PDB file of N, CA and C in Angstrom:
ATOM      1  N   UNK A   1       5.194 -20.229 -10.563  1.00 62.00           N
ATOM      2  CA  UNK A   1       5.307 -19.026 -11.357  1.00 62.00           C
ATOM      3  C   UNK A   1       5.765 -17.878 -10.461  1.00 62.00           C
ATOM      4  N   UNK A   2       6.800 -17.215 -10.857  1.00 76.00           N
ATOM      5  CA  UNK A   2       7.313 -16.064 -10.111  1.00 76.00           C
ATOM      6  C   UNK A   2       6.617 -14.801 -10.589  1.00 76.00           C
ATOM      7  N   UNK A   3       6.257 -13.969  -9.632  1.00 82.00           N
ATOM      8  CA  UNK A   3       5.606 -12.699  -9.954  1.00 82.00           C
ATOM      9  C   UNK A   3       6.389 -11.576  -9.298  1.00 82.00           C
ATOM     10  N   UNK A   4       6.489 -10.465  -9.995  1.00 88.00           N
ATOM     11  CA  UNK A   4       7.163  -9.279  -9.447  1.00 88.00           C
ATOM     12  C   UNK A   4       6.097  -8.347  -8.892  1.00 88.00           C
ATOM     13  N   UNK A   5       6.302  -7.935  -7.686  1.00 94.00           N
ATOM     14  CA  UNK A   5       5.400  -6.980  -7.040  1.00 94.00           C
ATOM     15  C   UNK A   5       6.236  -5.949  -6.315  1.00 94.00           C
ATOM     16  N   UNK A   6       5.568  -4.911  -5.856  1.00 97.00           N
ATOM     17  CA  UNK A   6       6.208  -3.889  -5.035  1.00 97.00           C
ATOM     18  C   UNK A   6       5.506  -3.844  -3.692  1.00 97.00           C
ATOM     19  N   UNK A   7       6.279  -3.695  -2.647  1.00 98.00           N
ATOM     20  CA  UNK A   7       5.739  -3.568  -1.301  1.00 98.00           C
ATOM     21  C   UNK A   7       6.065  -2.168  -0.805  1.00 98.00           C
ATOM     22  N   UNK A   8       5.031  -1.433  -0.425  1.00 98.00           N
ATOM     23  CA  UNK A   8       5.221  -0.096   0.146  1.00 98.00           C
ATOM     24  C   UNK A   8       4.911  -0.171   1.628  1.00 98.00           C
ATOM     25  N   UNK A   9       5.866   0.250   2.437  1.00 98.00           N
ATOM     26  CA  UNK A   9       5.688   0.244   3.885  1.00 98.00           C
ATOM     27  C   UNK A   9       5.585   1.681   4.384  1.00 98.00           C
ATOM     28  N   UNK A  10       4.569   1.914   5.188  1.00 97.00           N
ATOM     29  CA  UNK A  10       4.298   3.236   5.738  1.00 97.00           C
ATOM     30  C   UNK A  10       4.388   3.193   7.256  1.00 97.00           C
ATOM     31  N   UNK A  11       4.715   4.328   7.854  1.00 96.00           N
ATOM     32  CA  UNK A  11       4.622   4.478   9.303  1.00 96.00           C
ATOM     33  C   UNK A  11       3.584   5.542   9.599  1.00 96.00           C
ATOM     34  N   UNK A  12       3.096   5.526  10.810  1.00 95.00           N
ATOM     35  CA  UNK A  12       2.128   6.535  11.224  1.00 95.00           C
ATOM     36  C   UNK A  12       2.791   7.903  11.154  1.00 95.00           C
ATOM     37  N   UNK A  13       2.098   8.847  10.525  1.00 96.00           N
ATOM     38  CA  UNK A  13       2.631  10.192  10.386  1.00 96.00           C
ATOM     39  C   UNK A  13       2.173  11.103  11.516  1.00 96.00           C
ATOM     40  N   UNK A  14       2.532  12.370  11.423  1.00 97.00           N
ATOM     41  CA  UNK A  14       2.204  13.321  12.495  1.00 97.00           C
ATOM     42  C   UNK A  14       0.703  13.557  12.677  1.00 97.00           C
ATOM     43  N   UNK A  15      -0.093  13.284  11.666  1.00 96.00           N
ATOM     44  CA  UNK A  15      -1.538  13.498  11.782  1.00 96.00           C
ATOM     45  C   UNK A  15      -2.275  12.264  12.305  1.00 96.00           C
ATOM     46  N   UNK A  16      -1.542  11.166  12.514  1.00 94.00           N
ATOM     47  CA  UNK A  16      -2.182   9.942  13.001  1.00 94.00           C
ATOM     48  C   UNK A  16      -2.601  10.156  14.449  1.00 94.00           C
ATOM     49  N   UNK A  17      -3.874   9.879  14.726  1.00 91.00           N
ATOM     50  CA  UNK A  17      -4.378   9.941  16.092  1.00 91.00           C
ATOM     51  C   UNK A  17      -4.487   8.539  16.659  1.00 91.00           C
ATOM     52  N   UNK A  18      -5.092   8.417  17.801  1.00 87.00           N
ATOM     53  CA  UNK A  18      -5.273   7.110  18.418  1.00 87.00           C
ATOM     54  C   UNK A  18      -6.253   6.271  17.607  1.00 87.00           C
ATOM     55  N   UNK A  19      -6.036   4.957  17.626  1.00 89.00           N
ATOM     56  CA  UNK A  19      -6.986   4.053  17.003  1.00 89.00           C
ATOM     57  C   UNK A  19      -6.614   3.602  15.620  1.00 89.00           C
ATOM     58  N   UNK A  20      -7.544   2.887  14.986  1.00 92.00           N
ATOM     59  CA  UNK A  20      -7.312   2.283  13.675  1.00 92.00           C
ATOM     60  C   UNK A  20      -7.389   3.309  12.545  1.00 92.00           C
ATOM     61  N   UNK A  21      -7.020   2.876  11.332  1.00 92.00           N
ATOM     62  CA  UNK A  21      -7.046   3.788  10.185  1.00 92.00           C
ATOM     63  C   UNK A  21      -8.404   4.417   9.926  1.00 92.00           C
ATOM     64  N   UNK A  22      -9.484   3.659  10.109  1.00 93.00           N
ATOM     65  CA  UNK A  22     -10.792   4.236   9.804  1.00 93.00           C
ATOM     66  C   UNK A  22     -11.252   5.261  10.833  1.00 93.00           C
ATOM     67  N   UNK A  23     -10.439   5.500  11.871  1.00 94.00           N
ATOM     68  CA  UNK A  23     -10.714   6.565  12.832  1.00 94.00           C
ATOM     69  C   UNK A  23      -9.846   7.799  12.560  1.00 94.00           C
ATOM     70  N   UNK A  24      -9.043   7.754  11.490  1.00 95.00           N
ATOM     71  CA  UNK A  24      -8.116   8.852  11.196  1.00 95.00           C
ATOM     72  C   UNK A  24      -8.777   9.909  10.314  1.00 95.00           C
ATOM     73  N   UNK A  25      -8.276  11.138  10.379  1.00 94.00           N
ATOM     74  CA  UNK A  25      -8.832  12.196   9.533  1.00 94.00           C
ATOM     75  C   UNK A  25      -8.629  11.889   8.050  1.00 94.00           C
ATOM     76  N   UNK A  26      -9.674  12.029   7.268  1.00 95.00           N
ATOM     77  CA  UNK A  26      -9.594  11.793   5.834  1.00 95.00           C
ATOM     78  C   UNK A  26      -9.745  10.334   5.441  1.00 95.00           C
ATOM     79  N   UNK A  27     -10.247   9.498   6.355  1.00 97.00           N
ATOM     80  CA  UNK A  27     -10.389   8.073   6.055  1.00 97.00           C
ATOM     81  C   UNK A  27     -11.204   7.836   4.784  1.00 97.00           C
ATOM     82  N   UNK A  28     -12.321   8.509   4.633  1.00 97.00           N
ATOM     83  CA  UNK A  28     -13.187   8.272   3.470  1.00 97.00           C
ATOM     84  C   UNK A  28     -12.469   8.524   2.153  1.00 97.00           C
ATOM     85  N   UNK A  29     -11.683   9.596   2.096  1.00 98.00           N
ATOM     86  CA  UNK A  29     -10.933   9.902   0.873  1.00 98.00           C
ATOM     87  C   UNK A  29      -9.871   8.840   0.602  1.00 98.00           C
ATOM     88  N   UNK A  30      -9.156   8.434   1.652  1.00 97.00           N
ATOM     89  CA  UNK A  30      -8.123   7.398   1.499  1.00 97.00           C
ATOM     90  C   UNK A  30      -8.754   6.072   1.084  1.00 97.00           C
ATOM     91  N   UNK A  31      -9.834   5.694   1.728  1.00 97.00           N
ATOM     92  CA  UNK A  31     -10.520   4.443   1.428  1.00 97.00           C
ATOM     93  C   UNK A  31     -10.974   4.405  -0.037  1.00 97.00           C
ATOM     94  N   UNK A  32     -11.573   5.466  -0.514  1.00 98.00           N
ATOM     95  CA  UNK A  32     -11.998   5.536  -1.913  1.00 98.00           C
ATOM     96  C   UNK A  32     -10.822   5.482  -2.873  1.00 98.00           C
ATOM     97  N   UNK A  33      -9.743   6.151  -2.514  1.00 98.00           N
ATOM     98  CA  UNK A  33      -8.526   6.163  -3.329  1.00 98.00           C
ATOM     99  C   UNK A  33      -7.986   4.739  -3.498  1.00 98.00           C
ATOM    100  N   UNK A  34      -7.875   4.022  -2.389  1.00 97.00           N
ATOM    101  CA  UNK A  34      -7.352   2.654  -2.445  1.00 97.00           C
ATOM    102  C   UNK A  34      -8.325   1.735  -3.177  1.00 97.00           C
ATOM    103  N   UNK A  35      -9.621   1.901  -2.952  1.00 97.00           N
ATOM    104  CA  UNK A  35     -10.606   1.076  -3.669  1.00 97.00           C
ATOM    105  C   UNK A  35     -10.462   1.208  -5.183  1.00 97.00           C
ATOM    106  N   UNK A  36     -10.224   2.424  -5.662  1.00 98.00           N
ATOM    107  CA  UNK A  36     -10.055   2.628  -7.108  1.00 98.00           C
ATOM    108  C   UNK A  36      -8.786   1.929  -7.619  1.00 98.00           C
ATOM    109  N   UNK A  37      -7.726   1.920  -6.813  1.00 98.00           N
ATOM    110  CA  UNK A  37      -6.500   1.214  -7.205  1.00 98.00           C
ATOM    111  C   UNK A  37      -6.725  -0.290  -7.251  1.00 98.00           C
ATOM    112  N   UNK A  38      -7.507  -0.805  -6.307  1.00 97.00           N
ATOM    113  CA  UNK A  38      -7.841  -2.228  -6.295  1.00 97.00           C
ATOM    114  C   UNK A  38      -8.665  -2.581  -7.533  1.00 97.00           C
ATOM    115  N   UNK A  39      -9.645  -1.755  -7.852  1.00 97.00           N
ATOM    116  CA  UNK A  39     -10.478  -2.000  -9.039  1.00 97.00           C
ATOM    117  C   UNK A  39      -9.647  -2.057 -10.309  1.00 97.00           C
ATOM    118  N   UNK A  40      -8.579  -1.268 -10.369  1.00 96.00           N
ATOM    119  CA  UNK A  40      -7.706  -1.243 -11.543  1.00 96.00           C
ATOM    120  C   UNK A  40      -6.648  -2.345 -11.517  1.00 96.00           C
ATOM    121  N   UNK A  41      -6.578  -3.114 -10.426  1.00 94.00           N
ATOM    122  CA  UNK A  41      -5.608  -4.188 -10.312  1.00 94.00           C
ATOM    123  C   UNK A  41      -4.215  -3.737  -9.941  1.00 94.00           C
ATOM    124  N   UNK A  42      -4.080  -2.500  -9.491  1.00 96.00           N
ATOM    125  CA  UNK A  42      -2.769  -1.948  -9.145  1.00 96.00           C
ATOM    126  C   UNK A  42      -2.382  -2.311  -7.715  1.00 96.00           C
ATOM    127  N   UNK A  43      -3.314  -2.219  -6.795  1.00 97.00           N
ATOM    128  CA  UNK A  43      -3.086  -2.644  -5.412  1.00 97.00           C
ATOM    129  C   UNK A  43      -3.787  -3.982  -5.234  1.00 97.00           C
ATOM    130  N   UNK A  44      -3.026  -4.986  -4.796  1.00 94.00           N
ATOM    131  CA  UNK A  44      -3.588  -6.325  -4.660  1.00 94.00           C
ATOM    132  C   UNK A  44      -3.804  -6.733  -3.212  1.00 94.00           C
ATOM    133  N   UNK A  45      -3.223  -5.993  -2.288  1.00 95.00           N
ATOM    134  CA  UNK A  45      -3.384  -6.311  -0.876  1.00 95.00           C
ATOM    135  C   UNK A  45      -2.877  -5.124  -0.067  1.00 95.00           C
ATOM    136  N   UNK A  46      -3.455  -4.910   1.098  1.00 96.00           N
ATOM    137  CA  UNK A  46      -2.976  -3.846   1.957  1.00 96.00           C
ATOM    138  C   UNK A  46      -3.708  -3.811   3.271  1.00 96.00           C
ATOM    139  N   UNK A  47      -3.126  -3.103   4.203  1.00 95.00           N
ATOM    140  CA  UNK A  47      -3.770  -2.943   5.491  1.00 95.00           C
ATOM    141  C   UNK A  47      -2.788  -2.482   6.551  1.00 95.00           C
ATOM    142  N   UNK A  48      -3.349  -2.155   7.720  1.00 95.00           N
ATOM    143  CA  UNK A  48      -2.519  -1.641   8.814  1.00 95.00           C
ATOM    144  C   UNK A  48      -1.843  -2.777   9.585  1.00 95.00           C
ATOM    145  N   UNK A  49      -0.774  -2.420  10.285  1.00 95.00           N
ATOM    146  CA  UNK A  49      -0.157  -3.346  11.225  1.00 95.00           C
ATOM    147  C   UNK A  49      -1.039  -3.399  12.472  1.00 95.00           C
ATOM    148  N   UNK A  50      -1.037  -4.514  13.150  1.00 94.00           N
ATOM    149  CA  UNK A  50      -1.962  -4.713  14.260  1.00 94.00           C
ATOM    150  C   UNK A  50      -1.725  -3.775  15.436  1.00 94.00           C
ATOM    151  N   UNK A  51      -0.539  -3.175  15.518  1.00 93.00           N
ATOM    152  CA  UNK A  51      -0.279  -2.222  16.600  1.00 93.00           C
ATOM    153  C   UNK A  51      -0.545  -0.772  16.178  1.00 93.00           C
ATOM    154  N   UNK A  52      -1.116  -0.588  14.997  1.00 92.00           N
ATOM    155  CA  UNK A  52      -1.449   0.726  14.413  1.00 92.00           C
ATOM    156  C   UNK A  52      -0.212   1.607  14.203  1.00 92.00           C
ATOM    157  N   UNK A  53       0.945   0.989  14.054  1.00 93.00           N
ATOM    158  CA  UNK A  53       2.177   1.758  13.849  1.00 93.00           C
ATOM    159  C   UNK A  53       2.387   2.165  12.400  1.00 93.00           C
ATOM    160  N   UNK A  54       1.568   1.656  11.508  1.00 93.00           N
ATOM    161  CA  UNK A  54       1.713   1.945  10.091  1.00 93.00           C
ATOM    162  C   UNK A  54       0.918   0.950   9.270  1.00 93.00           C
ATOM    163  N   UNK A  55       1.314   0.818   8.001  1.00 96.00           N
ATOM    164  CA  UNK A  55       0.562  -0.040   7.086  1.00 96.00           C
ATOM    165  C   UNK A  55       1.458  -0.481   5.947  1.00 96.00           C
ATOM    166  N   UNK A  56       0.906  -1.377   5.128  1.00 97.00           N
ATOM    167  CA  UNK A  56       1.628  -1.873   3.965  1.00 97.00           C
ATOM    168  C   UNK A  56       0.654  -2.022   2.806  1.00 97.00           C
ATOM    169  N   UNK A  57       1.105  -1.690   1.614  1.00 97.00           N
ATOM    170  CA  UNK A  57       0.355  -1.923   0.380  1.00 97.00           C
ATOM    171  C   UNK A  57       1.216  -2.744  -0.553  1.00 97.00           C
ATOM    172  N   UNK A  58       0.587  -3.656  -1.278  1.00 97.00           N
ATOM    173  CA  UNK A  58       1.295  -4.455  -2.275  1.00 97.00           C
ATOM    174  C   UNK A  58       0.762  -4.075  -3.649  1.00 97.00           C
ATOM    175  N   UNK A  59       1.670  -3.620  -4.505  1.00 97.00           N
ATOM    176  CA  UNK A  59       1.352  -3.162  -5.852  1.00 97.00           C
ATOM    177  C   UNK A  59       1.737  -4.234  -6.864  1.00 97.00           C
ATOM    178  N   UNK A  60       1.001  -4.254  -7.983  1.00 94.00           N
ATOM    179  CA  UNK A  60       1.313  -5.178  -9.073  1.00 94.00           C
ATOM    180  C   UNK A  60       1.151  -4.433 -10.399  1.00 94.00           C
ATOM    181  N   UNK A  61       2.063  -4.708 -11.313  1.00 93.00           N
ATOM    182  CA  UNK A  61       1.927  -4.172 -12.661  1.00 93.00           C
ATOM    183  C   UNK A  61       2.325  -2.717 -12.828  1.00 93.00           C
ATOM    184  N   UNK A  62       3.064  -2.167 -11.859  1.00 96.00           N
ATOM    185  CA  UNK A  62       3.546  -0.792 -11.975  1.00 96.00           C
ATOM    186  C   UNK A  62       5.030  -0.758 -11.640  1.00 96.00           C
ATOM    187  N   UNK A  63       5.689   0.278 -12.098  1.00 96.00           N
ATOM    188  CA  UNK A  63       7.100   0.470 -11.763  1.00 96.00           C
ATOM    189  C   UNK A  63       7.206   1.128 -10.391  1.00 96.00           C
ATOM    190  N   UNK A  64       8.402   1.108  -9.872  1.00 96.00           N
ATOM    191  CA  UNK A  64       8.658   1.782  -8.593  1.00 96.00           C
ATOM    192  C   UNK A  64       8.323   3.274  -8.699  1.00 96.00           C
ATOM    193  N   UNK A  65       8.665   3.881  -9.817  1.00 97.00           N
ATOM    194  CA  UNK A  65       8.363   5.304 -10.018  1.00 97.00           C
ATOM    195  C   UNK A  65       6.859   5.538 -10.070  1.00 97.00           C
ATOM    196  N   UNK A  66       6.132   4.651 -10.756  1.00 97.00           N
ATOM    197  CA  UNK A  66       4.673   4.760 -10.794  1.00 97.00           C
ATOM    198  C   UNK A  66       4.086   4.644  -9.395  1.00 97.00           C
ATOM    199  N   UNK A  67       4.581   3.671  -8.634  1.00 98.00           N
ATOM    200  CA  UNK A  67       4.076   3.478  -7.274  1.00 98.00           C
ATOM    201  C   UNK A  67       4.324   4.723  -6.432  1.00 98.00           C
ATOM    202  N   UNK A  68       5.487   5.323  -6.587  1.00 98.00           N
ATOM    203  CA  UNK A  68       5.811   6.538  -5.818  1.00 98.00           C
ATOM    204  C   UNK A  68       4.864   7.683  -6.184  1.00 98.00           C
ATOM    205  N   UNK A  69       4.573   7.830  -7.462  1.00 98.00           N
ATOM    206  CA  UNK A  69       3.639   8.864  -7.901  1.00 98.00           C
ATOM    207  C   UNK A  69       2.247   8.617  -7.327  1.00 98.00           C
ATOM    208  N   UNK A  70       1.816   7.367  -7.351  1.00 98.00           N
ATOM    209  CA  UNK A  70       0.509   7.007  -6.792  1.00 98.00           C
ATOM    210  C   UNK A  70       0.486   7.308  -5.299  1.00 98.00           C
ATOM    211  N   UNK A  71       1.507   6.871  -4.592  1.00 98.00           N
ATOM    212  CA  UNK A  71       1.579   7.076  -3.146  1.00 98.00           C
ATOM    213  C   UNK A  71       1.564   8.562  -2.799  1.00 98.00           C
ATOM    214  N   UNK A  72       2.279   9.354  -3.569  1.00 98.00           N
ATOM    215  CA  UNK A  72       2.335  10.793  -3.299  1.00 98.00           C
ATOM    216  C   UNK A  72       0.973  11.468  -3.429  1.00 98.00           C
ATOM    217  N   UNK A  73       0.022  10.829  -4.121  1.00 98.00           N
ATOM    218  CA  UNK A  73      -1.315  11.423  -4.257  1.00 98.00           C
ATOM    219  C   UNK A  73      -2.343  10.778  -3.321  1.00 98.00           C
ATOM    220  N   UNK A  74      -1.925   9.829  -2.496  1.00 98.00           N
ATOM    221  CA  UNK A  74      -2.817   9.206  -1.516  1.00 98.00           C
ATOM    222  C   UNK A  74      -3.201  10.263  -0.477  1.00 98.00           C
ATOM    223  N   UNK A  75      -4.490  10.476  -0.232  1.00 97.00           N
ATOM    224  CA  UNK A  75      -4.903  11.484   0.743  1.00 97.00           C
ATOM    225  C   UNK A  75      -4.283  11.292   2.132  1.00 97.00           C
ATOM    226  N   UNK A  76      -4.043  10.062   2.563  1.00 97.00           N
ATOM    227  CA  UNK A  76      -3.403   9.849   3.859  1.00 97.00           C
ATOM    228  C   UNK A  76      -1.962  10.347   3.858  1.00 97.00           C
ATOM    229  N   UNK A  77      -1.262  10.220   2.740  1.00 98.00           N
ATOM    230  CA  UNK A  77       0.119  10.714   2.642  1.00 98.00           C
ATOM    231  C   UNK A  77       0.107  12.236   2.534  1.00 98.00           C
ATOM    232  N   UNK A  78      -0.760  12.757   1.681  1.00 98.00           N
ATOM    233  CA  UNK A  78      -0.858  14.208   1.497  1.00 98.00           C
ATOM    234  C   UNK A  78      -1.157  14.911   2.822  1.00 98.00           C
ATOM    235  N   UNK A  79      -2.019  14.301   3.646  1.00 96.00           N
ATOM    236  CA  UNK A  79      -2.451  14.925   4.901  1.00 96.00           C
ATOM    237  C   UNK A  79      -1.616  14.522   6.112  1.00 96.00           C
ATOM    238  N   UNK A  80      -0.548  13.739   5.912  1.00 97.00           N
ATOM    239  CA  UNK A  80       0.354  13.409   7.006  1.00 97.00           C
ATOM    240  C   UNK A  80      -0.105  12.296   7.927  1.00 97.00           C
ATOM    241  N   UNK A  81      -1.135  11.548   7.531  1.00 97.00           N
ATOM    242  CA  UNK A  81      -1.558  10.399   8.335  1.00 97.00           C
ATOM    243  C   UNK A  81      -0.539   9.273   8.176  1.00 97.00           C
ATOM    244  N   UNK A  82      -0.061   9.067   6.950  1.00 96.00           N
ATOM    245  CA  UNK A  82       0.992   8.092   6.667  1.00 96.00           C
ATOM    246  C   UNK A  82       2.233   8.818   6.168  1.00 96.00           C
ATOM    247  N   UNK A  83       3.377   8.236   6.469  1.00 98.00           N
ATOM    248  CA  UNK A  83       4.655   8.652   5.896  1.00 98.00           C
ATOM    249  C   UNK A  83       5.253   7.407   5.246  1.00 98.00           C
ATOM    250  N   UNK A  84       5.655   7.522   3.992  1.00 98.00           N
ATOM    251  CA  UNK A  84       6.253   6.393   3.287  1.00 98.00           C
ATOM    252  C   UNK A  84       7.639   6.115   3.852  1.00 98.00           C
ATOM    253  N   UNK A  85       7.873   4.869   4.265  1.00 98.00           N
ATOM    254  CA  UNK A  85       9.206   4.455   4.721  1.00 98.00           C
ATOM    255  C   UNK A  85      10.037   3.937   3.562  1.00 98.00           C
ATOM    256  N   UNK A  86       9.442   3.043   2.752  1.00 98.00           N
ATOM    257  CA  UNK A  86      10.213   2.479   1.648  1.00 98.00           C
ATOM    258  C   UNK A  86       9.304   1.748   0.674  1.00 98.00           C
ATOM    259  N   UNK A  87       9.827   1.607  -0.533  1.00 98.00           N
ATOM    260  CA  UNK A  87       9.207   0.771  -1.556  1.00 98.00           C
ATOM    261  C   UNK A  87      10.236  -0.296  -1.907  1.00 98.00           C
ATOM    262  N   UNK A  88       9.832  -1.531  -1.762  1.00 97.00           N
ATOM    263  CA  UNK A  88      10.724  -2.653  -2.029  1.00 97.00           C
ATOM    264  C   UNK A  88      10.211  -3.467  -3.202  1.00 97.00           C
ATOM    265  N   UNK A  89      11.118  -3.919  -4.061  1.00 96.00           N
ATOM    266  CA  UNK A  89      10.745  -4.861  -5.102  1.00 96.00           C
ATOM    267  C   UNK A  89      10.696  -6.240  -4.474  1.00 96.00           C
ATOM    268  N   UNK A  90       9.666  -7.008  -4.836  1.00 94.00           N
ATOM    269  CA  UNK A  90       9.435  -8.310  -4.217  1.00 94.00           C
ATOM    270  C   UNK A  90       9.180  -9.335  -5.308  1.00 94.00           C
ATOM    271  N   UNK A  91       9.938 -10.412  -5.297  1.00 91.00           N
ATOM    272  CA  UNK A  91       9.707 -11.525  -6.208  1.00 91.00           C
ATOM    273  C   UNK A  91       8.950 -12.591  -5.433  1.00 91.00           C
ATOM    274  N   UNK A  92       7.711 -12.827  -5.827  1.00 87.00           N
ATOM    275  CA  UNK A  92       6.845 -13.776  -5.135  1.00 87.00           C
ATOM    276  C   UNK A  92       7.042 -15.157  -5.752  1.00 87.00           C
ATOM    277  N   UNK A  93       7.498 -16.082  -4.962  1.00 87.00           N
ATOM    278  CA  UNK A  93       7.662 -17.465  -5.401  1.00 87.00           C
ATOM    279  C   UNK A  93       6.423 -18.289  -5.096  1.00 87.00           C
ATOM    280  N   UNK A  94       5.740 -17.959  -4.021  1.00 84.00           N
ATOM    281  CA  UNK A  94       4.587 -18.742  -3.588  1.00 84.00           C
ATOM    282  C   UNK A  94       3.394 -17.820  -3.420  1.00 84.00           C
ATOM    283  N   UNK A  95       2.312 -18.136  -4.119  1.00 78.00           N
ATOM    284  CA  UNK A  95       1.060 -17.398  -3.988  1.00 78.00           C
ATOM    285  C   UNK A  95      -0.070 -18.375  -4.252  1.00 78.00           C
ATOM    286  N   UNK A  96      -0.609 -18.921  -3.197  1.00 74.00           N
ATOM    287  CA  UNK A  96      -1.649 -19.951  -3.323  1.00 74.00           C
ATOM    288  C   UNK A  96      -2.916 -19.402  -3.958  1.00 74.00           C
ATOM    289  N   UNK A  97      -3.102 -18.081  -3.979  1.00 73.00           N
ATOM    290  CA  UNK A  97      -4.303 -17.491  -4.546  1.00 73.00           C
ATOM    291  C   UNK A  97      -4.183 -17.183  -6.029  1.00 73.00           C
ATOM    292  N   UNK A  98      -2.975 -17.235  -6.570  1.00 69.00           N
ATOM    293  CA  UNK A  98      -2.745 -16.870  -7.968  1.00 69.00           C
ATOM    294  C   UNK A  98      -3.271 -17.965  -8.905  1.00 69.00           C
ATOM    295  N   UNK A  99      -3.772 -17.561 -10.076  1.00 67.00           N
ATOM    296  CA  UNK A  99      -4.179 -18.569 -11.067  1.00 67.00           C
ATOM    297  C   UNK A  99      -2.973 -19.372 -11.512  1.00 67.00           C
ATOM    298  N   UNK A 100      -3.200 -20.621 -11.786  1.00 63.00           N
ATOM    299  CA  UNK A 100      -2.096 -21.500 -12.211  1.00 63.00           C
ATOM    300  C   UNK A 100      -2.140 -21.736 -13.687  1.00 63.00           C
TER     301      UNK A 100
END
């Protein structure tokens, strides 16, 4: 079964300090924001790159415009911790975790 998703790639912004995301200013607000998106089924996966250079979120069930609106209200984006690099449409051919 093919599924359409969106991949948002972020880079560390000017407010990013040393260390992981949970050491950045406004972590609690960003964490709560993403948790609410997960609860609604909009964000299905996400996290930082291992070198702390940025992060990626995978969206499901929204348009590119919807994803952009959501991203623009993310506290990490608003406060300059993350800068959005791009939103890509992704057709998933293989997902071992998806219901069959």
